[in-house]
């Protein structure tokens, strides 16, 4: 059985690797974050919460938001349309913000690389970025069980003023007929959804819902269609850790999604949700201490699916 002591040992082990990582410097506001934060939270499917370290420190959700936006887009447009016409479901092996395959392939490889996530953002219903964001915020609050979740205005403005690479992706996608609607409205929504403040506890709660086939572990309320939850877990496993997804599957072996804010959300089906936070990143953009925590837990507790 997983004990508090084991979780503590996992975090202590992860701490040894922080010195090798760096915060996400390409977003000026993220570069200022103290890289020595580290914490992990586990939410069991009976609703129990176990946590150690910096689990209540807010950080921006970044790419982990792509789980929630994809769920919304699937419910607005249907999985068939989305995965047939708009984004693929294959890993790329390229960095998350890569532009290289857009010219040779009509649609982005998967919904978690930036090109795919910006496309998905354009498919969410709402007359403008404010309406889309309001829907996103309501959903993320519900699925994390935290009504206090809100936008980090400083990170949003920092991303918006420096996000030229994402702007380039979006305009290219619009020119290819993939991105729908107004490009600037779509980007504004995308920058906002990435800049929502969450904690390790919040993302552990969301992961527990995914692990519980879409039902909230404590209330039983269905928040995500079971088929969507299944698709999301599959995509997390194959594409959730950027171009480090294959190695993560080999060394850790369960579905997870990381963000450059330092979070990792992991969903162990029928078992638990895990949320970790450690803003020091490896060269692929994944939390360096966070990965080590998950690796430790996977080995100690035999969590590896394979
Ligand atoms: N907002 C970030 C970007 O678009 C998200 C990247 C990430 O967390 O992978 O660059």
PDB file of C-alpha atoms and ligand atoms in Angstrom:
ATOM      1  CA  UNK A   1       0.000   0.000   0.000  1.00  0.00           C
ATOM      2  CA  UNK A   2       1.157   3.509  -0.778  1.00  0.00           C
ATOM      3  CA  UNK A   3       2.163   5.291   2.436  1.00  0.00           C
ATOM      4  CA  UNK A   4       2.875   8.914   3.326  1.00  0.00           C
ATOM      5  CA  UNK A   5       6.479   7.860   3.971  1.00  0.00           C
ATOM      6  CA  UNK A   6       6.823   6.469   0.461  1.00  0.00           C
ATOM      7  CA  UNK A   7       5.446   9.687  -1.044  1.00  0.00           C
ATOM      8  CA  UNK A   8       7.874  11.710   1.067  1.00  0.00           C
ATOM      9  CA  UNK A   9      10.800   9.539  -0.078  1.00  0.00           C
ATOM     10  CA  UNK A  10       9.711  10.008  -3.692  1.00  0.00           C
ATOM     11  CA  UNK A  11       9.718  13.806  -3.341  1.00  0.00           C
ATOM     12  CA  UNK A  12      13.093  13.755  -1.540  1.00  0.00           C
ATOM     13  CA  UNK A  13      14.477  11.654  -4.384  1.00  0.00           C
ATOM     14  CA  UNK A  14      13.088  14.119  -6.961  1.00  0.00           C
ATOM     15  CA  UNK A  15      14.726  17.029  -5.107  1.00  0.00           C
ATOM     16  CA  UNK A  16      18.184  15.654  -5.937  1.00  0.00           C
ATOM     17  CA  UNK A  17      17.619  16.400  -9.641  1.00  0.00           C
ATOM     18  CA  UNK A  18      16.286  19.964  -9.459  1.00  0.00           C
ATOM     19  CA  UNK A  19      19.754  21.459  -9.859  1.00  0.00           C
ATOM     20  CA  UNK A  20      19.993  19.985 -13.354  1.00  0.00           C
ATOM     21  CA  UNK A  21      16.836  21.752 -14.585  1.00  0.00           C
ATOM     22  CA  UNK A  22      15.796  25.286 -15.569  1.00  0.00           C
ATOM     23  CA  UNK A  23      12.500  27.178 -15.506  1.00  0.00           C
ATOM     24  CA  UNK A  24      10.808  27.904 -18.867  1.00  0.00           C
ATOM     25  CA  UNK A  25      12.837  30.904 -19.942  1.00  0.00           C
ATOM     26  CA  UNK A  26      11.004  31.586 -23.207  1.00  0.00           C
ATOM     27  CA  UNK A  27       8.056  32.981 -21.222  1.00  0.00           C
ATOM     28  CA  UNK A  28       9.630  35.849 -19.201  1.00  0.00           C
ATOM     29  CA  UNK A  29       7.166  35.584 -16.314  1.00  0.00           C
ATOM     30  CA  UNK A  30       7.885  31.845 -15.911  1.00  0.00           C
ATOM     31  CA  UNK A  31      11.642  32.442 -15.884  1.00  0.00           C
ATOM     32  CA  UNK A  32      11.169  34.286 -12.563  1.00  0.00           C
ATOM     33  CA  UNK A  33       9.639  31.317 -10.714  1.00  0.00           C
ATOM     34  CA  UNK A  34      11.732  29.733  -7.919  1.00  0.00           C
ATOM     35  CA  UNK A  35      12.930  26.481  -9.490  1.00  0.00           C
ATOM     36  CA  UNK A  36      13.370  24.716  -6.135  1.00  0.00           C
ATOM     37  CA  UNK A  37       9.662  24.103  -5.530  1.00  0.00           C
ATOM     38  CA  UNK A  38       8.671  20.450  -5.532  1.00  0.00           C
ATOM     39  CA  UNK A  39       5.597  18.575  -4.343  1.00  0.00           C
ATOM     40  CA  UNK A  40       3.303  15.671  -5.118  1.00  0.00           C
ATOM     41  CA  UNK A  41      -0.324  14.896  -4.374  1.00  0.00           C
ATOM     42  CA  UNK A  42      -2.197  11.634  -4.796  1.00  0.00           C
ATOM     43  CA  UNK A  43      -5.988  11.398  -4.953  1.00  0.00           C
ATOM     44  CA  UNK A  44      -7.373   7.906  -4.517  1.00  0.00           C
ATOM     45  CA  UNK A  45     -10.586   6.774  -6.165  1.00  0.00           C
ATOM     46  CA  UNK A  46     -12.221   6.713  -2.739  1.00  0.00           C
ATOM     47  CA  UNK A  47     -11.527  10.465  -2.574  1.00  0.00           C
ATOM     48  CA  UNK A  48      -8.614  10.286  -0.108  1.00  0.00           C
ATOM     49  CA  UNK A  49      -5.862  12.863  -0.569  1.00  0.00           C
ATOM     50  CA  UNK A  50      -2.202  12.324   0.281  1.00  0.00           C
ATOM     51  CA  UNK A  51       0.334  15.086  -0.277  1.00  0.00           C
ATOM     52  CA  UNK A  52       3.921  16.098   0.434  1.00  0.00           C
ATOM     53  CA  UNK A  53       5.949  19.222  -0.359  1.00  0.00           C
ATOM     54  CA  UNK A  54       4.782  22.251  -2.334  1.00  0.00           C
ATOM     55  CA  UNK A  55       1.342  20.937  -3.212  1.00  0.00           C
ATOM     56  CA  UNK A  56      -0.531  24.179  -2.459  1.00  0.00           C
ATOM     57  CA  UNK A  57       1.800  26.519  -4.357  1.00  0.00           C
ATOM     58  CA  UNK A  58       0.039  27.976  -7.401  1.00  0.00           C
ATOM     59  CA  UNK A  59       1.638  27.565 -10.811  1.00  0.00           C
ATOM     60  CA  UNK A  60       0.307  28.041 -14.339  1.00  0.00           C
ATOM     61  CA  UNK A  61      -1.302  24.987 -15.841  1.00  0.00           C
ATOM     62  CA  UNK A  62       0.248  25.521 -19.305  1.00  0.00           C
ATOM     63  CA  UNK A  63      -0.011  22.415 -21.495  1.00  0.00           C
ATOM     64  CA  UNK A  64      -2.007  20.461 -18.921  1.00  0.00           C
ATOM     65  CA  UNK A  65      -4.880  22.770 -19.940  1.00  0.00           C
ATOM     66  CA  UNK A  66      -4.859  20.890 -23.247  1.00  0.00           C
ATOM     67  CA  UNK A  67      -6.587  17.949 -21.531  1.00  0.00           C
ATOM     68  CA  UNK A  68      -9.535  20.154 -20.568  1.00  0.00           C
ATOM     69  CA  UNK A  69      -9.754  22.013 -23.879  1.00  0.00           C
ATOM     70  CA  UNK A  70      -9.739  18.729 -25.764  1.00  0.00           C
ATOM     71  CA  UNK A  71     -12.561  17.378 -23.586  1.00  0.00           C
ATOM     72  CA  UNK A  72     -14.617  20.516 -24.322  1.00  0.00           C
ATOM     73  CA  UNK A  73     -13.903  20.344 -28.061  1.00  0.00           C
ATOM     74  CA  UNK A  74     -14.876  16.656 -28.183  1.00  0.00           C
ATOM     75  CA  UNK A  75     -18.162  17.438 -26.478  1.00  0.00           C
ATOM     76  CA  UNK A  76     -18.791  20.436 -28.797  1.00  0.00           C
ATOM     77  CA  UNK A  77     -17.792  18.808 -32.092  1.00  0.00           C
ATOM     78  CA  UNK A  78     -17.634  15.065 -31.525  1.00  0.00           C
ATOM     79  CA  UNK A  79     -14.508  12.894 -31.567  1.00  0.00           C
ATOM     80  CA  UNK A  80     -15.098  11.667 -35.140  1.00  0.00           C
ATOM     81  CA  UNK A  81     -15.044  15.133 -36.676  1.00  0.00           C
ATOM     82  CA  UNK A  82     -12.209  16.395 -34.496  1.00  0.00           C
ATOM     83  CA  UNK A  83      -9.838  13.466 -35.025  1.00  0.00           C
ATOM     84  CA  UNK A  84     -10.734  13.068 -38.687  1.00  0.00           C
ATOM     85  CA  UNK A  85     -10.695  16.661 -39.904  1.00  0.00           C
ATOM     86  CA  UNK A  86      -8.702  18.691 -37.409  1.00  0.00           C
ATOM     87  CA  UNK A  87      -5.936  16.859 -35.503  1.00  0.00           C
ATOM     88  CA  UNK A  88      -4.281  13.444 -35.621  1.00  0.00           C
ATOM     89  CA  UNK A  89      -3.511  11.134 -32.717  1.00  0.00           C
ATOM     90  CA  UNK A  90       0.124  10.260 -33.410  1.00  0.00           C
ATOM     91  CA  UNK A  91       3.281  11.297 -31.541  1.00  0.00           C
ATOM     92  CA  UNK A  92       5.643  13.555 -33.501  1.00  0.00           C
ATOM     93  CA  UNK A  93       9.051  13.060 -31.914  1.00  0.00           C
ATOM     94  CA  UNK A  94       9.476  16.824 -32.415  1.00  0.00           C
ATOM     95  CA  UNK A  95       9.512  19.570 -29.746  1.00  0.00           C
ATOM     96  CA  UNK A  96       6.105  20.793 -28.522  1.00  0.00           C
ATOM     97  CA  UNK A  97       6.308  24.106 -30.385  1.00  0.00           C
ATOM     98  CA  UNK A  98       7.726  22.717 -33.627  1.00  0.00           C
ATOM     99  CA  UNK A  99       6.521  24.097 -36.925  1.00  0.00           C
ATOM    100  CA  UNK A 100       8.363  21.724 -39.230  1.00  0.00           C
ATOM    101  CA  UNK A 101       5.614  19.204 -40.032  1.00  0.00           C
ATOM    102  CA  UNK A 102       2.904  21.745 -40.789  1.00  0.00           C
ATOM    103  CA  UNK A 103       4.006  22.155 -44.371  1.00  0.00           C
ATOM    104  CA  UNK A 104       4.224  18.442 -45.173  1.00  0.00           C
ATOM    105  CA  UNK A 105       1.083  17.313 -43.303  1.00  0.00           C
ATOM    106  CA  UNK A 106      -2.282  19.010 -43.573  1.00  0.00           C
ATOM    107  CA  UNK A 107      -3.330  18.683 -39.937  1.00  0.00           C
ATOM    108  CA  UNK A 108      -1.262  18.769 -36.731  1.00  0.00           C
ATOM    109  CA  UNK A 109      -0.064  15.350 -35.558  1.00  0.00           C
ATOM    110  CA  UNK A 110      -1.820  15.385 -32.191  1.00  0.00           C
ATOM    111  CA  UNK A 111      -3.859  17.694 -29.921  1.00  0.00           C
ATOM    112  CA  UNK A 112      -1.067  18.190 -27.370  1.00  0.00           C
ATOM    113  CA  UNK A 113       1.641  19.815 -29.495  1.00  0.00           C
ATOM    114  CA  UNK A 114       1.069  23.564 -29.706  1.00  0.00           C
ATOM    115  CA  UNK A 115      -0.164  23.442 -33.323  1.00  0.00           C
ATOM    116  CA  UNK A 116      -2.739  20.787 -32.380  1.00  0.00           C
ATOM    117  CA  UNK A 117      -3.817  22.535 -29.183  1.00  0.00           C
ATOM    118  CA  UNK A 118      -4.300  25.868 -30.948  1.00  0.00           C
ATOM    119  CA  UNK A 119      -6.432  24.075 -33.551  1.00  0.00           C
ATOM    120  CA  UNK A 120      -8.481  22.404 -30.812  1.00  0.00           C
ATOM    121  CA  UNK A 121      -8.900  25.794 -29.092  1.00  0.00           C
ATOM    122  CA  UNK A 122     -10.443  27.134 -32.302  1.00  0.00           C
ATOM    123  CA  UNK A 123     -13.033  24.327 -32.245  1.00  0.00           C
ATOM    124  CA  UNK A 124     -14.456  25.203 -28.827  1.00  0.00           C
ATOM    125  CA  UNK A 125     -17.868  26.899 -28.969  1.00  0.00           C
ATOM    126  CA  UNK A 126     -18.072  30.546 -27.916  1.00  0.00           C
ATOM    127  CA  UNK A 127     -18.584  33.799 -29.771  1.00  0.00           C
ATOM    128  CA  UNK A 128     -15.225  35.258 -28.693  1.00  0.00           C
ATOM    129  CA  UNK A 129     -12.196  34.466 -26.545  1.00  0.00           C
ATOM    130  CA  UNK A 130     -13.967  35.654 -23.353  1.00  0.00           C
ATOM    131  CA  UNK A 131     -16.887  33.289 -23.863  1.00  0.00           C
ATOM    132  CA  UNK A 132     -14.607  30.361 -24.695  1.00  0.00           C
ATOM    133  CA  UNK A 133     -12.455  31.135 -21.661  1.00  0.00           C
ATOM    134  CA  UNK A 134     -15.450  31.380 -19.339  1.00  0.00           C
ATOM    135  CA  UNK A 135     -16.567  27.899 -20.425  1.00  0.00           C
ATOM    136  CA  UNK A 136     -13.029  26.573 -19.986  1.00  0.00           C
ATOM    137  CA  UNK A 137     -12.750  28.123 -16.513  1.00  0.00           C
ATOM    138  CA  UNK A 138     -16.087  26.692 -15.356  1.00  0.00           C
ATOM    139  CA  UNK A 139     -15.038  23.249 -16.555  1.00  0.00           C
ATOM    140  CA  UNK A 140     -11.554  23.297 -15.027  1.00  0.00           C
ATOM    141  CA  UNK A 141     -12.992  24.486 -11.680  1.00  0.00           C
ATOM    142  CA  UNK A 142     -15.497  21.665 -11.708  1.00  0.00           C
ATOM    143  CA  UNK A 143     -13.105  18.910 -12.737  1.00  0.00           C
ATOM    144  CA  UNK A 144     -10.464  20.050 -10.198  1.00  0.00           C
ATOM    145  CA  UNK A 145     -13.121  20.580  -7.496  1.00  0.00           C
ATOM    146  CA  UNK A 146     -11.852  24.103  -6.810  1.00  0.00           C
ATOM    147  CA  UNK A 147     -14.041  27.170  -7.405  1.00  0.00           C
ATOM    148  CA  UNK A 148     -11.103  29.505  -6.684  1.00  0.00           C
ATOM    149  CA  UNK A 149      -9.154  28.633  -9.830  1.00  0.00           C
ATOM    150  CA  UNK A 150      -8.458  31.845 -11.794  1.00  0.00           C
ATOM    151  CA  UNK A 151      -6.306  33.460 -14.446  1.00  0.00           C
ATOM    152  CA  UNK A 152      -2.741  34.511 -13.671  1.00  0.00           C
ATOM    153  CA  UNK A 153      -2.891  37.876 -15.399  1.00  0.00           C
ATOM    154  CA  UNK A 154       0.891  38.475 -15.372  1.00  0.00           C
ATOM    155  CA  UNK A 155       1.681  35.161 -17.086  1.00  0.00           C
ATOM    156  CA  UNK A 156      -1.144  35.673 -19.598  1.00  0.00           C
ATOM    157  CA  UNK A 157       0.198  39.107 -20.593  1.00  0.00           C
ATOM    158  CA  UNK A 158       3.753  37.776 -20.690  1.00  0.00           C
ATOM    159  CA  UNK A 159       2.722  34.947 -23.042  1.00  0.00           C
ATOM    160  CA  UNK A 160       0.593  37.188 -25.178  1.00  0.00           C
ATOM    161  CA  UNK A 161       3.376  39.705 -25.698  1.00  0.00           C
ATOM    162  CA  UNK A 162       6.055  37.105 -26.487  1.00  0.00           C
ATOM    163  CA  UNK A 163       4.071  34.297 -28.160  1.00  0.00           C
ATOM    164  CA  UNK A 164       5.159  34.965 -31.726  1.00  0.00           C
ATOM    165  CA  UNK A 165       5.966  31.344 -32.430  1.00  0.00           C
ATOM    166  CA  UNK A 166       2.415  30.344 -31.485  1.00  0.00           C
ATOM    167  CA  UNK A 167       1.139  33.248 -33.594  1.00  0.00           C
ATOM    168  CA  UNK A 168       3.122  31.887 -36.559  1.00  0.00           C
ATOM    169  CA  UNK A 169       1.643  28.393 -36.032  1.00  0.00           C
ATOM    170  CA  UNK A 170      -1.886  29.786 -35.812  1.00  0.00           C
ATOM    171  CA  UNK A 171      -1.654  31.909 -38.963  1.00  0.00           C
ATOM    172  CA  UNK A 172      -0.142  28.996 -40.866  1.00  0.00           C
ATOM    173  CA  UNK A 173      -2.997  26.744 -39.703  1.00  0.00           C
ATOM    174  CA  UNK A 174      -5.533  29.373 -40.738  1.00  0.00           C
ATOM    175  CA  UNK A 175      -3.966  29.621 -44.197  1.00  0.00           C
ATOM    176  CA  UNK A 176      -4.226  25.818 -44.540  1.00  0.00           C
ATOM    177  CA  UNK A 177      -7.934  25.895 -43.652  1.00  0.00           C
ATOM    178  CA  UNK A 178      -7.427  23.930 -40.410  1.00  0.00           C
ATOM    179  CA  UNK A 179      -7.870  26.646 -37.784  1.00  0.00           C
ATOM    180  CA  UNK A 180     -11.444  27.931 -37.542  1.00  0.00           C
ATOM    181  CA  UNK A 181     -12.619  31.499 -36.943  1.00  0.00           C
ATOM    182  CA  UNK A 182     -10.610  34.559 -35.980  1.00  0.00           C
ATOM    183  CA  UNK A 183      -6.925  33.839 -35.360  1.00  0.00           C
ATOM    184  CA  UNK A 184      -6.310  36.524 -32.736  1.00  0.00           C
ATOM    185  CA  UNK A 185      -9.445  35.533 -30.746  1.00  0.00           C
ATOM    186  CA  UNK A 186      -8.292  31.923 -30.808  1.00  0.00           C
ATOM    187  CA  UNK A 187      -4.762  32.826 -29.673  1.00  0.00           C
ATOM    188  CA  UNK A 188      -6.090  35.052 -26.920  1.00  0.00           C
ATOM    189  CA  UNK A 189      -8.147  32.157 -25.583  1.00  0.00           C
ATOM    190  CA  UNK A 190      -5.183  29.775 -25.933  1.00  0.00           C
ATOM    191  CA  UNK A 191      -2.840  32.111 -23.978  1.00  0.00           C
ATOM    192  CA  UNK A 192      -5.500  32.505 -21.287  1.00  0.00           C
ATOM    193  CA  UNK A 193      -6.216  28.787 -20.879  1.00  0.00           C
ATOM    194  CA  UNK A 194      -2.461  28.134 -20.493  1.00  0.00           C
ATOM    195  CA  UNK A 195      -2.182  30.881 -17.862  1.00  0.00           C
ATOM    196  CA  UNK A 196      -4.695  29.580 -15.332  1.00  0.00           C
ATOM    197  CA  UNK A 197      -3.235  29.086 -11.843  1.00  0.00           C
ATOM    198  CA  UNK A 198      -3.624  25.615 -10.321  1.00  0.00           C
ATOM    199  CA  UNK A 199      -1.892  23.550  -7.623  1.00  0.00           C
ATOM    200  CA  UNK A 200      -0.625  19.972  -7.533  1.00  0.00           C
ATOM    201  CA  UNK A 201      -3.779  19.105  -5.561  1.00  0.00           C
ATOM    202  CA  UNK A 202      -5.989  20.542  -8.329  1.00  0.00           C
ATOM    203  CA  UNK A 203      -4.338  18.564 -11.109  1.00  0.00           C
ATOM    204  CA  UNK A 204      -4.344  15.406  -8.977  1.00  0.00           C
ATOM    205  CA  UNK A 205      -8.130  15.822  -8.597  1.00  0.00           C
ATOM    206  CA  UNK A 206      -8.561  16.235 -12.356  1.00  0.00           C
ATOM    207  CA  UNK A 207      -6.360  13.184 -12.962  1.00  0.00           C
ATOM    208  CA  UNK A 208      -8.432  11.147 -10.517  1.00  0.00           C
ATOM    209  CA  UNK A 209     -11.545  11.951 -12.579  1.00  0.00           C
ATOM    210  CA  UNK A 210      -9.741  10.708 -15.701  1.00  0.00           C
ATOM    211  CA  UNK A 211      -8.587   7.593 -13.819  1.00  0.00           C
ATOM    212  CA  UNK A 212     -12.170   7.024 -12.650  1.00  0.00           C
ATOM    213  CA  UNK A 213     -13.548   6.870 -16.233  1.00  0.00           C
ATOM    214  CA  UNK A 214     -14.769  10.460 -16.052  1.00  0.00           C
ATOM    215  CA  UNK A 215     -16.700  10.336 -12.762  1.00  0.00           C
ATOM    216  CA  UNK A 216     -15.741  12.501  -9.779  1.00  0.00           C
ATOM    217  CA  UNK A 217     -14.339  10.089  -7.141  1.00  0.00           C
ATOM    218  CA  UNK A 218     -15.997  11.810  -4.188  1.00  0.00           C
ATOM    219  CA  UNK A 219     -19.474  12.588  -5.627  1.00  0.00           C
ATOM    220  CA  UNK A 220     -19.825  10.053  -8.446  1.00  0.00           C
ATOM    221  CA  UNK A 221     -20.986  12.825 -10.796  1.00  0.00           C
ATOM    222  CA  UNK A 222     -20.016  12.161 -14.409  1.00  0.00           C
ATOM    223  CA  UNK A 223     -17.861  15.131 -15.488  1.00  0.00           C
ATOM    224  CA  UNK A 224     -16.298  13.595 -18.587  1.00  0.00           C
ATOM    225  CA  UNK A 225     -17.837  11.049 -20.969  1.00  0.00           C
ATOM    226  CA  UNK A 226     -16.128   7.680 -20.303  1.00  0.00           C
ATOM    227  CA  UNK A 227     -15.168   7.364 -23.998  1.00  0.00           C
ATOM    228  CA  UNK A 228     -13.519  10.789 -23.914  1.00  0.00           C
ATOM    229  CA  UNK A 229     -11.661   9.927 -20.708  1.00  0.00           C
ATOM    230  CA  UNK A 230     -10.373   6.781 -22.406  1.00  0.00           C
ATOM    231  CA  UNK A 231      -9.203   8.678 -25.502  1.00  0.00           C
ATOM    232  CA  UNK A 232      -7.498  11.319 -23.356  1.00  0.00           C
ATOM    233  CA  UNK A 233      -5.631   8.686 -21.296  1.00  0.00           C
ATOM    234  CA  UNK A 234      -4.441   7.004 -24.501  1.00  0.00           C
ATOM    235  CA  UNK A 235      -3.195  10.330 -25.890  1.00  0.00           C
ATOM    236  CA  UNK A 236      -1.508  11.155 -22.572  1.00  0.00           C
ATOM    237  CA  UNK A 237       0.420   7.901 -22.782  1.00  0.00           C
ATOM    238  CA  UNK A 238       1.548   8.356 -26.382  1.00  0.00           C
ATOM    239  CA  UNK A 239       1.935  12.147 -26.630  1.00  0.00           C
ATOM    240  CA  UNK A 240       1.613  13.626 -23.115  1.00  0.00           C
ATOM    241  CA  UNK A 241       5.281  14.176 -22.268  1.00  0.00           C
ATOM    242  CA  UNK A 242       6.295  16.005 -25.461  1.00  0.00           C
ATOM    243  CA  UNK A 243       9.129  14.309 -27.334  1.00  0.00           C
ATOM    244  CA  UNK A 244       9.982  12.452 -24.123  1.00  0.00           C
ATOM    245  CA  UNK A 245       6.766  10.392 -24.208  1.00  0.00           C
ATOM    246  CA  UNK A 246       8.406   7.141 -25.372  1.00  0.00           C
ATOM    247  CA  UNK A 247      11.087   7.226 -22.725  1.00  0.00           C
ATOM    248  CA  UNK A 248       8.517   8.110 -20.049  1.00  0.00           C
ATOM    249  CA  UNK A 249       6.371   5.140 -21.123  1.00  0.00           C
ATOM    250  CA  UNK A 250       9.397   2.879 -20.747  1.00  0.00           C
ATOM    251  CA  UNK A 251      10.686   4.178 -17.422  1.00  0.00           C
ATOM    252  CA  UNK A 252       7.419   5.182 -15.692  1.00  0.00           C
ATOM    253  CA  UNK A 253       4.707   3.492 -17.729  1.00  0.00           C
ATOM    254  CA  UNK A 254       1.373   5.242 -17.185  1.00  0.00           C
ATOM    255  CA  UNK A 255      -0.554   8.119 -18.846  1.00  0.00           C
ATOM    256  CA  UNK A 256       0.658  11.603 -17.922  1.00  0.00           C
ATOM    257  CA  UNK A 257       0.561  15.151 -19.263  1.00  0.00           C
ATOM    258  CA  UNK A 258       3.138  17.786 -18.451  1.00  0.00           C
ATOM    259  CA  UNK A 259       3.220  21.566 -18.818  1.00  0.00           C
ATOM    260  CA  UNK A 260       6.084  24.056 -18.950  1.00  0.00           C
ATOM    261  CA  UNK A 261       4.774  25.616 -15.722  1.00  0.00           C
ATOM    262  CA  UNK A 262       6.258  22.517 -14.032  1.00  0.00           C
ATOM    263  CA  UNK A 263       3.122  20.462 -13.484  1.00  0.00           C
ATOM    264  CA  UNK A 264       2.550  16.829 -14.413  1.00  0.00           C
ATOM    265  CA  UNK A 265      -0.912  15.235 -14.213  1.00  0.00           C
ATOM    266  CA  UNK A 266      -0.939  11.425 -14.195  1.00  0.00           C
ATOM    267  CA  UNK A 267      -3.988   9.158 -14.414  1.00  0.00           C
ATOM    268  CA  UNK A 268      -3.679   5.527 -13.290  1.00  0.00           C
ATOM    269  CA  UNK A 269      -6.886   3.948 -14.421  1.00  0.00           C
ATOM    270  CA  UNK A 270      -9.004   2.425 -11.629  1.00  0.00           C
ATOM    271  CA  UNK A 271      -6.323   3.403  -9.116  1.00  0.00           C
ATOM    272  CA  UNK A 272      -5.539   7.098  -8.598  1.00  0.00           C
ATOM    273  CA  UNK A 273      -4.744  10.532  -9.921  1.00  0.00           C
ATOM    274  CA  UNK A 274      -1.331  12.061  -9.260  1.00  0.00           C
ATOM    275  CA  UNK A 275      -0.380  15.726  -9.497  1.00  0.00           C
ATOM    276  CA  UNK A 276       3.212  16.882  -9.212  1.00  0.00           C
ATOM    277  CA  UNK A 277       4.737  20.347  -9.358  1.00  0.00           C
ATOM    278  CA  UNK A 278       8.388  21.215  -9.905  1.00  0.00           C
ATOM    279  CA  UNK A 279       9.198  24.158 -12.196  1.00  0.00           C
ATOM    280  CA  UNK A 280      12.765  23.107 -13.008  1.00  0.00           C
ATOM    281  CA  UNK A 281      12.429  21.542 -16.466  1.00  0.00           C
ATOM    282  CA  UNK A 282      14.589  19.154 -18.475  1.00  0.00           C
ATOM    283  CA  UNK A 283      15.632  19.981 -22.038  1.00  0.00           C
ATOM    284  CA  UNK A 284      12.313  18.643 -23.398  1.00  0.00           C
ATOM    285  CA  UNK A 285      10.188  20.899 -21.195  1.00  0.00           C
ATOM    286  CA  UNK A 286       9.149  18.295 -18.592  1.00  0.00           C
ATOM    287  CA  UNK A 287       9.521  18.827 -14.824  1.00  0.00           C
ATOM    288  CA  UNK A 288      12.845  17.178 -14.006  1.00  0.00           C
ATOM    289  CA  UNK A 289      12.055  16.515 -10.333  1.00  0.00           C
ATOM    290  CA  UNK A 290       8.449  15.645 -11.200  1.00  0.00           C
ATOM    291  CA  UNK A 291       9.504  12.868 -13.563  1.00  0.00           C
ATOM    292  CA  UNK A 292      11.828  11.445 -10.915  1.00  0.00           C
ATOM    293  CA  UNK A 293       8.996  11.421  -8.345  1.00  0.00           C
ATOM    294  CA  UNK A 294       6.796   9.478 -10.758  1.00  0.00           C
ATOM    295  CA  UNK A 295       9.640   7.141 -11.667  1.00  0.00           C
ATOM    296  CA  UNK A 296      10.260   6.431  -7.970  1.00  0.00           C
ATOM    297  CA  UNK A 297       6.580   5.754  -7.263  1.00  0.00           C
ATOM    298  CA  UNK A 298       6.248   3.596 -10.353  1.00  0.00           C
ATOM    299  CA  UNK A 299       9.187   1.386  -9.355  1.00  0.00           C
ATOM    300  CA  UNK A 300       8.395   1.206  -5.626  1.00  0.00           C
ATOM    301  CA  UNK A 301       4.685   0.560  -6.092  1.00  0.00           C
ATOM    302  CA  UNK A 302       4.853  -1.412  -9.340  1.00  0.00           C
ATOM    303  CA  UNK A 303       2.605   1.103 -11.122  1.00  0.00           C
ATOM    304  CA  UNK A 304       4.112   0.476 -14.574  1.00  0.00           C
ATOM    305  CA  UNK A 305       1.335  -0.766 -16.888  1.00  0.00           C
ATOM    306  CA  UNK A 306       3.750  -2.785 -18.947  1.00  0.00           C
TER     307      UNK A 306
HETATM  308  N1  LIG B   1       1.631  28.246 -23.267  1.00  0.00           N
HETATM  309  C1  LIG B   1       2.758  27.408 -23.605  1.00  0.00           C
HETATM  310  C2  LIG B   1       3.114  27.594 -25.050  1.00  0.00           C
HETATM  311  O1  LIG B   1       2.239  27.714 -25.852  1.00  0.00           O
HETATM  312  C3  LIG B   1       2.372  25.986 -23.331  1.00  0.00           C
HETATM  313  C4  LIG B   1       3.497  25.068 -23.608  1.00  0.00           C
HETATM  314  C5  LIG B   1       3.524  23.847 -22.745  1.00  0.00           C
HETATM  315  O2  LIG B   1       3.253  23.844 -21.567  1.00  0.00           O
HETATM  316  O3  LIG B   1       3.900  22.849 -23.352  1.00  0.00           O
HETATM  317  O4  LIG B   1       4.253  27.635 -25.410  1.00  0.00           O
END
